Amino acid sequence: ALGRLYAPELTLTGNADAAVLLLPDRVLGGLGGDLLGALVAGGAFAAFLSTASGLTMAVAGVLTQDVLPSRGHLPARGVRHFRLGTVLAMAVPLAASVLVGSLPVADAVGLAFAVSASSFCPLLVLGIWWRRLTPPGAAAGMLVGGGAALVAVTATMAGLAGSGPLHALLAWPALWSVPLGFLTMVLVSLATPGRVPAGTAAVLARFHLPEELGAEAKA
């Protein structure tokens, strides 16, 4: 609301992301506006750096332990492998940022959340509440739901979404990709009933029962 009131031209030019940085000067002006704008910019950069560094370390750790090759029976957990994992974890987002540099930040964040929701939301919900979920069903649901959302995101970033209902479906893929992930997990799990991990009932009982009953179920 403040952006439309004090910086209405940003809506017309498509630079709405700059409203946060321009509002302090437009509202207060003078030295106070400059100081508040600097504080907002500094906080934004601190948030960017902390989030990016944390995600980079997390992805690099996963790549080091689970993806990079090991030596004999020893996993690849040395400093050298971790540095390589860090480079790989930074290279992919950097390449993606170059390709989608013209996409507004708010839209890019929404599309990223759509892909992650399509992959992990069905897995988390069914993994916690449905005892018949199987590993093949979980993997298939993540691949189908996340893959469908990724295709929609790619089409949107490439400008292939067009207009009308097709644009709405591709620009906001979570509307249909999340249910697709759920449906795939359920159908594949029902088709592979013998793949339910042993001890699933006991684990779910520990999740949902009070601590005393959960301890008895574990015993």
Tab-separated table of C-alpha atoms in Angstrom, residues 68-154:
chain	number	residue	atom	x	y	z
A	68	LEU	CA	31.021	-37.346	-4.472
A	69	PRO	CA	32.948	-40.609	-4.935
A	70	SER	CA	34.653	-42.216	-1.977
A	71	ARG	CA	38.041	-43.878	-1.649
A	72	GLY	CA	37.639	-47.564	-1.055
A	73	HIS	CA	35.402	-48.104	1.950
A	74	LEU	CA	35.923	-44.573	3.264
A	75	PRO	CA	33.350	-41.891	2.391
A	76	ALA	CA	34.450	-38.670	0.724
A	77	ARG	CA	34.473	-36.446	3.797
A	78	GLY	CA	37.778	-34.621	3.577
A	79	VAL	CA	38.262	-30.881	3.369
A	80	ARG	CA	39.195	-31.170	-0.294
A	81	HIS	CA	35.924	-32.909	-1.139
A	82	PHE	CA	33.970	-30.401	0.915
A	83	ARG	CA	35.531	-27.522	-1.001
A	84	LEU	CA	34.624	-29.218	-4.264
A	85	GLY	CA	31.078	-29.703	-3.005
A	86	THR	CA	30.936	-26.010	-2.092
A	87	VAL	CA	31.972	-25.016	-5.612
A	88	LEU	CA	29.306	-27.276	-7.107
A	89	ALA	CA	26.681	-25.974	-4.689
A	90	MET	CA	27.437	-22.413	-5.785
A	91	ALA	CA	27.825	-23.077	-9.512
A	92	VAL	CA	24.301	-24.354	-10.177
A	93	PRO	CA	22.433	-21.435	-8.526
A	94	LEU	CA	24.843	-18.980	-10.159
A	95	ALA	CA	24.127	-20.404	-13.603
A	96	ALA	CA	20.391	-20.347	-12.903
A	97	SER	CA	20.566	-16.718	-11.766
A	98	VAL	CA	22.218	-15.743	-15.046
A	99	LEU	CA	19.456	-17.425	-17.026
A	100	VAL	CA	16.596	-15.848	-15.056
A	101	GLY	CA	18.111	-12.449	-14.363
A	102	SER	CA	15.095	-10.651	-15.823
A	103	LEU	CA	12.600	-12.516	-13.621
A	104	PRO	CA	11.337	-10.478	-10.627
A	105	VAL	CA	12.633	-11.689	-7.281
A	106	ALA	CA	9.159	-12.240	-5.852
A	107	ASP	CA	8.171	-14.409	-8.813
A	108	ALA	CA	11.423	-16.380	-8.642
A	109	VAL	CA	10.904	-17.104	-4.937
A	110	GLY	CA	7.342	-18.222	-5.578
A	111	LEU	CA	8.410	-20.575	-8.349
A	112	ALA	CA	11.182	-22.036	-6.197
A	113	PHE	CA	8.735	-22.692	-3.377
A	114	ALA	CA	6.342	-24.304	-5.855
A	115	VAL	CA	9.007	-26.838	-6.866
A	116	SER	CA	9.998	-27.583	-3.277
A	117	ALA	CA	6.374	-27.872	-2.146
A	118	SER	CA	5.566	-30.252	-4.988
A	119	SER	CA	8.504	-32.440	-3.976
A	120	PHE	CA	8.509	-32.396	-0.190
A	121	CYS	CA	4.978	-31.552	0.951
A	122	PRO	CA	3.445	-34.892	-0.151
A	123	LEU	CA	6.414	-36.766	1.296
A	124	LEU	CA	6.227	-35.054	4.678
A	125	VAL	CA	2.454	-35.315	5.040
A	126	LEU	CA	2.136	-38.929	3.911
A	127	GLY	CA	5.352	-39.977	5.623
A	128	ILE	CA	4.014	-38.760	8.961
A	129	TRP	CA	0.359	-39.733	8.658
A	130	TRP	CA	0.064	-42.690	6.252
A	131	ARG	CA	1.584	-45.997	7.263
A	132	ARG	CA	1.214	-47.559	3.809
A	133	LEU	CA	3.663	-45.207	2.112
A	134	THR	CA	6.497	-47.122	0.438
A	135	PRO	CA	9.950	-45.972	-0.714
A	136	PRO	CA	9.051	-46.449	-4.412
A	137	GLY	CA	5.897	-44.400	-3.886
A	138	ALA	CA	7.800	-41.637	-2.118
A	139	ALA	CA	10.462	-41.492	-4.830
A	140	ALA	CA	7.908	-41.547	-7.643
A	141	GLY	CA	5.810	-38.806	-6.055
A	142	MET	CA	8.807	-36.555	-5.536
A	143	LEU	CA	9.997	-37.064	-9.106
A	144	VAL	CA	6.589	-36.602	-10.715
A	145	GLY	CA	5.403	-33.685	-8.571
A	146	GLY	CA	8.723	-31.874	-8.443
A	147	GLY	CA	9.491	-32.651	-12.074
A	148	ALA	CA	6.132	-31.341	-13.260
A	149	ALA	CA	6.592	-28.142	-11.263
A	150	LEU	CA	10.134	-27.773	-12.599
A	151	VAL	CA	8.911	-28.102	-16.188
A	152	ALA	CA	6.253	-25.467	-15.536
A	153	VAL	CA	8.806	-23.151	-13.941
A	154	THR	CA	11.175	-23.613	-16.868
